[in-house]
Short mmCIF file of N, CA and C in Angstrom, two decimals:
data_model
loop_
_atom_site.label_atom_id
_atom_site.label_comp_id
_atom_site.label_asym_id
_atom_site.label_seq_id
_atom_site.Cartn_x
_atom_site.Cartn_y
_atom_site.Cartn_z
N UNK U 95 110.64 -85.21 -219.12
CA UNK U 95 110.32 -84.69 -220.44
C UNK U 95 111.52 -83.93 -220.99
N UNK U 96 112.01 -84.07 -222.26
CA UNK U 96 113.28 -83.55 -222.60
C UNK U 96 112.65 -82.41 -223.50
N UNK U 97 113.32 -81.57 -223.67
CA UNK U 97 113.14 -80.31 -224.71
C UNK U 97 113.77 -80.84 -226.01
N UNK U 98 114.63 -81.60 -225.88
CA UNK U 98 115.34 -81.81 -227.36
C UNK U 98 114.66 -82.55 -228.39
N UNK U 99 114.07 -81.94 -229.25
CA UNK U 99 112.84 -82.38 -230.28
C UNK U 99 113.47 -82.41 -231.59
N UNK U 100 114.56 -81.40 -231.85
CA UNK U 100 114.97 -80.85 -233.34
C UNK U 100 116.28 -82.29 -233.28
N UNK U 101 115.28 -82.78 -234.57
CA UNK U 101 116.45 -84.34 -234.61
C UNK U 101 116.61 -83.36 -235.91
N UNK U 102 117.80 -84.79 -236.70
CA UNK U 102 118.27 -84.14 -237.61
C UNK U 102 117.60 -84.29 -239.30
N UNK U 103 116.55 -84.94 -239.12
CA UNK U 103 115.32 -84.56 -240.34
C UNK U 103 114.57 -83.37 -240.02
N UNK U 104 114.20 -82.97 -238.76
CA UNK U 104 113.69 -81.88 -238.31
C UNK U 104 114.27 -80.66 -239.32
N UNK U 105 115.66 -80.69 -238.51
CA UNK U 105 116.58 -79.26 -238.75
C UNK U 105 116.83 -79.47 -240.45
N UNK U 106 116.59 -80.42 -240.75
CA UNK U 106 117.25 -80.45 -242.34
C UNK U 106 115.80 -79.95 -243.17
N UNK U 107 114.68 -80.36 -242.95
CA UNK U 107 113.30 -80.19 -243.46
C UNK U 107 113.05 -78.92 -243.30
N UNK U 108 113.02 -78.80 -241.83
CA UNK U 108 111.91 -77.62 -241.74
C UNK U 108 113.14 -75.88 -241.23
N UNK U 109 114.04 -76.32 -241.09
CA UNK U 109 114.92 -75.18 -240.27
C UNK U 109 116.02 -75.18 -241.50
N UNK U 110 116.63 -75.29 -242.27
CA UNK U 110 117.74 -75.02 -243.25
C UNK U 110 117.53 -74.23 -243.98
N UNK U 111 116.71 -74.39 -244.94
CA UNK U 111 116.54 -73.67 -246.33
C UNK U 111 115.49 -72.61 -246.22
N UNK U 112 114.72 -73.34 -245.30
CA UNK U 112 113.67 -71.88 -244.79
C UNK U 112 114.25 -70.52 -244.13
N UNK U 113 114.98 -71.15 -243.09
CA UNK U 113 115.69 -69.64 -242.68
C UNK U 113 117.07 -69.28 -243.18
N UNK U 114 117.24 -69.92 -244.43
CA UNK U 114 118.14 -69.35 -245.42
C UNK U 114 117.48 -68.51 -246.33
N UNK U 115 116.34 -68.70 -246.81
CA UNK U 115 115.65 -67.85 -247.33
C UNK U 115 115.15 -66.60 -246.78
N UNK U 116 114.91 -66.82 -245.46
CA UNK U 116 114.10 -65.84 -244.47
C UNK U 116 115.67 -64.79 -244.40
N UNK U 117 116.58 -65.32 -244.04
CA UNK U 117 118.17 -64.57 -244.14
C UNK U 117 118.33 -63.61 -245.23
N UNK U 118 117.79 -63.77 -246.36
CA UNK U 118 117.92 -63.58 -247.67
C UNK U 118 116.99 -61.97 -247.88
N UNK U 119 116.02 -62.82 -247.47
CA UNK U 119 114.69 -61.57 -247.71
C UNK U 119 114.42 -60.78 -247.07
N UNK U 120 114.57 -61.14 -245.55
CA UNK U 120 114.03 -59.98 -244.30
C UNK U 120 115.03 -58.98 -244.26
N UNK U 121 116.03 -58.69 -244.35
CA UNK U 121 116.39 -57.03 -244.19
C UNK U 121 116.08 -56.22 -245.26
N UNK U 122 115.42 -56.74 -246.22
CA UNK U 122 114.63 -55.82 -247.34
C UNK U 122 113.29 -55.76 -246.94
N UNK U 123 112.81 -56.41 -246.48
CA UNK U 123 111.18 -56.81 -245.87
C UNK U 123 111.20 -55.65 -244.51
N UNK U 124 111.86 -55.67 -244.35
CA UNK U 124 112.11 -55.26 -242.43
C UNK U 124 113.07 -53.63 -242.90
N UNK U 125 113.69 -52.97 -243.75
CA UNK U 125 114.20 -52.49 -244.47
C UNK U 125 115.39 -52.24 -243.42
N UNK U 126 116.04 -53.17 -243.28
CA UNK U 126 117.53 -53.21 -242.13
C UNK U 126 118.76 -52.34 -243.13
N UNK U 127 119.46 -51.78 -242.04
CA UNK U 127 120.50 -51.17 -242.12
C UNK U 127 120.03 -49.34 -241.81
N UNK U 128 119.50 -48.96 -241.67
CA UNK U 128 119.09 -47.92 -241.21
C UNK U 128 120.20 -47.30 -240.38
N UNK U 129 120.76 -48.11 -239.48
CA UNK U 129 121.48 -47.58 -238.55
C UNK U 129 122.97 -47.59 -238.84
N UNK U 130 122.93 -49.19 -239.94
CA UNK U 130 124.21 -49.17 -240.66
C UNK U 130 124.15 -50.13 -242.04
N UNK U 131 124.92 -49.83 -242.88
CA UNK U 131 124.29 -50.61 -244.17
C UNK U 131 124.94 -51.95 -243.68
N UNK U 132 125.78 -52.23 -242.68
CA UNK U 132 125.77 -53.72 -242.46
C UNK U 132 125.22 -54.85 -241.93
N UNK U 133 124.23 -54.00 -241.26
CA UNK U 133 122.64 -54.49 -241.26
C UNK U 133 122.32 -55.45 -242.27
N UNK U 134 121.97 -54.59 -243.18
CA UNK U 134 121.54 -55.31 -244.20
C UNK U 134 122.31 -56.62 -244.76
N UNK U 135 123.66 -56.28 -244.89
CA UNK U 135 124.80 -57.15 -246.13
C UNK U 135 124.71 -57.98 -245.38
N UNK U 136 124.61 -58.13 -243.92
CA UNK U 136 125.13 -59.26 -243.08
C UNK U 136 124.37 -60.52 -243.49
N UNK U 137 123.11 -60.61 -242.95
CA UNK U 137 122.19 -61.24 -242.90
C UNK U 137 122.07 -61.92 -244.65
N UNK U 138 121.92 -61.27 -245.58
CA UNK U 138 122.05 -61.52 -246.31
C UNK U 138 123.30 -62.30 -246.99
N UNK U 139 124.21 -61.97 -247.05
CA UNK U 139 125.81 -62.81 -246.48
C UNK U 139 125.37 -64.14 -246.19
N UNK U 140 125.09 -64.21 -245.09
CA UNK U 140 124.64 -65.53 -244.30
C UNK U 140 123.56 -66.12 -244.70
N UNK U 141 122.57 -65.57 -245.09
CA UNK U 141 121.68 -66.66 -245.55
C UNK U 141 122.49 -67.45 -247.04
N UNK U 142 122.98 -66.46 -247.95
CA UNK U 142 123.45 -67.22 -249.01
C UNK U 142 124.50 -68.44 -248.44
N UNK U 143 125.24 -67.99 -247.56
CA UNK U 143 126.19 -68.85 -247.18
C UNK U 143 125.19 -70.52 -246.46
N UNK U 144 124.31 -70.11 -245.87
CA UNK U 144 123.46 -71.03 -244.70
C UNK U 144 122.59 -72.02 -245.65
N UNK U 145 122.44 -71.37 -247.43
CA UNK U 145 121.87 -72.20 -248.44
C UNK U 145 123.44 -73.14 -248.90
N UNK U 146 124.27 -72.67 -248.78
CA UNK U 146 125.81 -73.71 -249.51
C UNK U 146 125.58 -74.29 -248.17
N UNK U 147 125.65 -74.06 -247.36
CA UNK U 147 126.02 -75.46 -245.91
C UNK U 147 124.80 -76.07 -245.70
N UNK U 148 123.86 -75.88 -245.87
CA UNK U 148 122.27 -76.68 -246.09
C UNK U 148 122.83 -78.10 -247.50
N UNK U 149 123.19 -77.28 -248.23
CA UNK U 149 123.12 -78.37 -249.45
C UNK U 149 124.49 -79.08 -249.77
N UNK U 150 125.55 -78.85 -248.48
CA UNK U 150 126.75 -79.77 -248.83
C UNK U 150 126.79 -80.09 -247.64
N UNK U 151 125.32 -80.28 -246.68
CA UNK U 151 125.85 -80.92 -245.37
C UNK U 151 125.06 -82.62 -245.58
N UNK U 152 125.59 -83.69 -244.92
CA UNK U 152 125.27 -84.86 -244.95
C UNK U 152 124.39 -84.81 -243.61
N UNK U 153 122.89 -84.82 -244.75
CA UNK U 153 121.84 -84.77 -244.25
C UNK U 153 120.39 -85.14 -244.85
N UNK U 154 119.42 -85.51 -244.47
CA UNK U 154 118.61 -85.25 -245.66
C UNK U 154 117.92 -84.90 -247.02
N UNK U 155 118.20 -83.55 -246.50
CA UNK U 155 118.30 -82.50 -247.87
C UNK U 155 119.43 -81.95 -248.55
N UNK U 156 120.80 -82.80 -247.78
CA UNK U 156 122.21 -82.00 -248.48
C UNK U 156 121.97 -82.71 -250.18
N UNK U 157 122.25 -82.11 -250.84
CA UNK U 157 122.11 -82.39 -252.09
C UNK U 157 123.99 -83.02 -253.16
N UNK U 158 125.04 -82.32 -251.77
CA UNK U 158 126.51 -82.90 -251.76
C UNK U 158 126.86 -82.78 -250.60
N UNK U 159 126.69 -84.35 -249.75
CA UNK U 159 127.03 -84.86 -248.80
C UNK U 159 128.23 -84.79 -248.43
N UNK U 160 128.70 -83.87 -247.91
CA UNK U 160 130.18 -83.52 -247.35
C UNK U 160 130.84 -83.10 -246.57
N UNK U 161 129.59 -82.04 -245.67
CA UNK U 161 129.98 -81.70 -244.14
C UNK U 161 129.28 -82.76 -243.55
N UNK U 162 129.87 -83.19 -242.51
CA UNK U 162 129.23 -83.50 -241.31
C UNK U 162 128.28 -82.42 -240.56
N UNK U 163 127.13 -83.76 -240.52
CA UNK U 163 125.99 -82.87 -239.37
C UNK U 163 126.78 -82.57 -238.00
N UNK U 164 127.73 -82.63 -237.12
CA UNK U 164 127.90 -82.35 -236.14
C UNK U 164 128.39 -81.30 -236.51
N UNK U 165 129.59 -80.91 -237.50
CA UNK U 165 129.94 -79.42 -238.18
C UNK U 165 129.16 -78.77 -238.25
N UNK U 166 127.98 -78.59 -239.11
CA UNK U 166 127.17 -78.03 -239.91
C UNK U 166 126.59 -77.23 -238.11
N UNK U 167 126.39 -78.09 -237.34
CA UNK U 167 125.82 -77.72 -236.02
C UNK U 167 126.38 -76.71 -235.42
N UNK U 168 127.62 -76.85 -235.36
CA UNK U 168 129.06 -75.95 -234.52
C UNK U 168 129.01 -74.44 -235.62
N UNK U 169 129.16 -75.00 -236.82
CA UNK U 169 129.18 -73.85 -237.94
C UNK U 169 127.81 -72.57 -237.54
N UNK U 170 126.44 -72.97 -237.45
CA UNK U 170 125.19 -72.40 -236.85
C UNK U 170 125.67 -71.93 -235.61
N UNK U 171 125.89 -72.78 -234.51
CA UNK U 171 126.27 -72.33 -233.63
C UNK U 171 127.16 -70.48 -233.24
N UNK U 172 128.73 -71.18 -234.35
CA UNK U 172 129.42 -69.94 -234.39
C UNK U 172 128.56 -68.49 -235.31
N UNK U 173 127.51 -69.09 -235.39
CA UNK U 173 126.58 -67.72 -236.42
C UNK U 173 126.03 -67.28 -235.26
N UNK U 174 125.34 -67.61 -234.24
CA UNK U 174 124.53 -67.60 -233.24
C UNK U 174 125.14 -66.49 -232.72
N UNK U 175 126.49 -66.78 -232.44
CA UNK U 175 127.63 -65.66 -231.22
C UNK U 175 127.79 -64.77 -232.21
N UNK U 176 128.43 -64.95 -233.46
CA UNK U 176 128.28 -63.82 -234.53
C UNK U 176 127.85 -62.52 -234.13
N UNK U 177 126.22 -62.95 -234.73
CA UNK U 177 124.82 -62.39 -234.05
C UNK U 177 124.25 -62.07 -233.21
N UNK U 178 125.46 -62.17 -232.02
CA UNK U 178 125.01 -61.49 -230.64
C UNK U 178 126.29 -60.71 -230.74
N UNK U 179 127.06 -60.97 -231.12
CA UNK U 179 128.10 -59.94 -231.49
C UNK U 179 128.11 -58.67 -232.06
N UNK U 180 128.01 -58.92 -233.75
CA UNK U 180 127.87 -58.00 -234.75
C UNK U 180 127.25 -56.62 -234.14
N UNK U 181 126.08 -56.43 -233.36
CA UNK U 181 125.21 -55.13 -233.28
C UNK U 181 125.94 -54.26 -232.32
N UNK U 182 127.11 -54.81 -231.33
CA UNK U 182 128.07 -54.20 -230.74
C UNK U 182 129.22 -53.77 -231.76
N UNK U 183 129.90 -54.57 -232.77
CA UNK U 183 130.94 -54.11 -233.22
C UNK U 183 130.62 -53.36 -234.08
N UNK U 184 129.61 -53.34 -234.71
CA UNK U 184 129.36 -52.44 -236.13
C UNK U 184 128.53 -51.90 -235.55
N UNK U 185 128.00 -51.14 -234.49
CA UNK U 185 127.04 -50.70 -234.06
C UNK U 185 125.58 -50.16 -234.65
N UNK U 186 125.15 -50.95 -234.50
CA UNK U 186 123.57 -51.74 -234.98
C UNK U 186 122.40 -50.68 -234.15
N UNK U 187 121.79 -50.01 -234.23
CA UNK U 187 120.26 -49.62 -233.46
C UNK U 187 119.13 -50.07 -233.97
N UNK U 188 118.43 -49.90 -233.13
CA UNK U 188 117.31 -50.30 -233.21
C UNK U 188 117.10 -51.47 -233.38
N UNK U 189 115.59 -51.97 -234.67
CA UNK U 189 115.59 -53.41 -235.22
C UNK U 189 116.92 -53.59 -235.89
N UNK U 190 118.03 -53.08 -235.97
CA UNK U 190 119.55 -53.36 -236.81
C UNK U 190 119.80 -54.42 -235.79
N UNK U 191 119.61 -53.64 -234.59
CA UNK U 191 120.07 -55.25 -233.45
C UNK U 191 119.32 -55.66 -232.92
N UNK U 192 117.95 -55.46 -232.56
CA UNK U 192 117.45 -56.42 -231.98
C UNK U 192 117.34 -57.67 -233.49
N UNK U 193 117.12 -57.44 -234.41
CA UNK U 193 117.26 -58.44 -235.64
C UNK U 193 118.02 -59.26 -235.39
N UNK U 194 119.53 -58.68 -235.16
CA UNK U 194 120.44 -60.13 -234.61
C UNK U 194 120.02 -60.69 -233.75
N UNK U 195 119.97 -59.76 -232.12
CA UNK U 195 119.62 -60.58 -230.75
C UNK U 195 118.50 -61.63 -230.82
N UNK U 196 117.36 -61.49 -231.67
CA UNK U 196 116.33 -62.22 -231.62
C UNK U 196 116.99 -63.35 -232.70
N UNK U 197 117.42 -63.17 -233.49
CA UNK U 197 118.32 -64.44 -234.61
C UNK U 197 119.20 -65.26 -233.83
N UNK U 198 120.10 -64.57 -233.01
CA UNK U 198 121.16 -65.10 -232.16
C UNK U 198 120.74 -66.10 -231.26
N UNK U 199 119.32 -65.54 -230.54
CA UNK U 199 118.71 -66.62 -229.74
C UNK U 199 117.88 -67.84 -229.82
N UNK U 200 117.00 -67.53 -231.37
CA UNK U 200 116.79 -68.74 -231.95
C UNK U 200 117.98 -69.85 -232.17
N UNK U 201 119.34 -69.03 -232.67
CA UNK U 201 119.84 -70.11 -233.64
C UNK U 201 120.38 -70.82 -232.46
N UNK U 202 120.73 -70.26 -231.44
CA UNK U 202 121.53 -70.77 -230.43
C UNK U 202 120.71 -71.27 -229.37
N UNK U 203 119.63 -71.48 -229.09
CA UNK U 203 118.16 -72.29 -228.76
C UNK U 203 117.96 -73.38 -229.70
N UNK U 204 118.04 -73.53 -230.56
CA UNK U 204 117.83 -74.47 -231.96
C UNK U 204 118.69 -75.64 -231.81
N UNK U 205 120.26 -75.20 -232.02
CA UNK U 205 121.22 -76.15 -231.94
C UNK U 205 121.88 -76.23 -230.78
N UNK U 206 121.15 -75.95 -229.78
CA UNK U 206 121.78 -76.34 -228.51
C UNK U 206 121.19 -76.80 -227.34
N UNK U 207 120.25 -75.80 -226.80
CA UNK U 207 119.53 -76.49 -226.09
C UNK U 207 118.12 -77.50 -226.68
N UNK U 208 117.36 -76.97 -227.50
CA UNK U 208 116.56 -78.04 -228.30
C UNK U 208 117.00 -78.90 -229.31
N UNK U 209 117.96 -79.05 -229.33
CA UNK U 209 119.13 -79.99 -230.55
C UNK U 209 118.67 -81.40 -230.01
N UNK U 210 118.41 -82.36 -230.85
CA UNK U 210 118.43 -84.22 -229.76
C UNK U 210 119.36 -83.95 -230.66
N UNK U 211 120.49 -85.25 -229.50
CA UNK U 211 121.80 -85.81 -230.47
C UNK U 211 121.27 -87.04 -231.14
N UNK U 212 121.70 -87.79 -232.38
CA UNK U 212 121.43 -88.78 -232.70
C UNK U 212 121.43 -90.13 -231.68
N UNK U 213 122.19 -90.16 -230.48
CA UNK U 213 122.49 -91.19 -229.87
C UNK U 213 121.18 -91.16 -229.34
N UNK U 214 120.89 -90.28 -228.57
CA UNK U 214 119.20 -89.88 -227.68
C UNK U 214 118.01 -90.58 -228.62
N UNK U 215 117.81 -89.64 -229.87
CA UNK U 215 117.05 -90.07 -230.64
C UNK U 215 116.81 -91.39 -230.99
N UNK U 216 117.97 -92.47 -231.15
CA UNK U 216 118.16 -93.75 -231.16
C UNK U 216 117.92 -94.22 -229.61
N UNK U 217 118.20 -94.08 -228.85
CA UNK U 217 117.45 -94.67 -227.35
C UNK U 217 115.98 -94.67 -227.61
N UNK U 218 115.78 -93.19 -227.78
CA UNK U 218 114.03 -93.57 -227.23
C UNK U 218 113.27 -94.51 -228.23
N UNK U 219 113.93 -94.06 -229.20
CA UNK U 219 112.76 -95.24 -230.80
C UNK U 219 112.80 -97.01 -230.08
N UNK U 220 113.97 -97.10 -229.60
CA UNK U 220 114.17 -98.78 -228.78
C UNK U 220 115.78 -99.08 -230.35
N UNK U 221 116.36 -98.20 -230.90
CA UNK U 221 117.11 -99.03 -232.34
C UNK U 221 118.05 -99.55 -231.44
N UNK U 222 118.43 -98.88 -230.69
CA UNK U 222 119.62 -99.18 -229.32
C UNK U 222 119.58 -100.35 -228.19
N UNK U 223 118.71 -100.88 -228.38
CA UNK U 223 118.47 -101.57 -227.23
C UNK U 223 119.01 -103.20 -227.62
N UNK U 224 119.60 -103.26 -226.37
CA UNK U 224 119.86 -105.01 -227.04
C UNK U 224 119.11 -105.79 -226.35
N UNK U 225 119.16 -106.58 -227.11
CA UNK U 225 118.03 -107.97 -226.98
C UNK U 225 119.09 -109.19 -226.24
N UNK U 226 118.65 -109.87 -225.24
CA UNK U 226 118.62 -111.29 -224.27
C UNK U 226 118.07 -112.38 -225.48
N UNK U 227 119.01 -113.15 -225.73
CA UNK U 227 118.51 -114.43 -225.36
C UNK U 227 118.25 -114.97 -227.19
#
């Protein structure tokens, strides 16, 4: 049984624009920065940024097909370490960092270990398979 479920209609449907939005809204919702106002800017930062790479990645829902999905992956990725970063360098308390640590581990759970690569995804459907005869 493989864990890797998040193909790349998955991540484009249901994981892009949603937690670009969720980026957007929750340190006002959650009222982040308490400990430092970069709490707040960060997240927010990034979600605006995570709505431009949602809609210029070549994907489903990119709306200007121009990054590559394997980029767009690595790009999340380097947000992931960011976000396990940031609450050490700007020193973050409380929900200031667990906000990242728990972000950091989704995003980097998401596109890595539950990521299918397209090649996988194409095995199991049978598109890959050659035909005898």
């Amino acid at each position: 049984m493989s864990f890797r479920f998040i193909t790349k209609s998955i991540h484009a449907y249901l994981i892009d624009y949603p937690v670009a939005i969720v980026l957007i809204a929750a340190p006002f919702v959650l009222k982040l920065g308490q400990s430092e106002p970069v709490a707040m800017w960060l997240s927010v930062v990034v979600g605006i940024a995570a709505l431009l790479l949602a809609a210029l990645t070549d994907h489903p829902t990119g709306l200007v097909r121009i990054i590559p999905y394997w980029l767009h992956l690595w790009v999340d990725r380097s947000v992931g370490v960011v976000f396990v970063i940031a609450p050490f360098a700007f020193k973050f308390l409380g929900l200031d960092a667990w906000y990242y640590w728990v972000l950091a581990a989704a995003v980097l759970l998401t596109t890595s270990v539950f990521n299918a690569s397209e090649e996988s995804v194409a095995m199991r459907s049978g598109f890959n398979r050659r035909t005898v005869g």
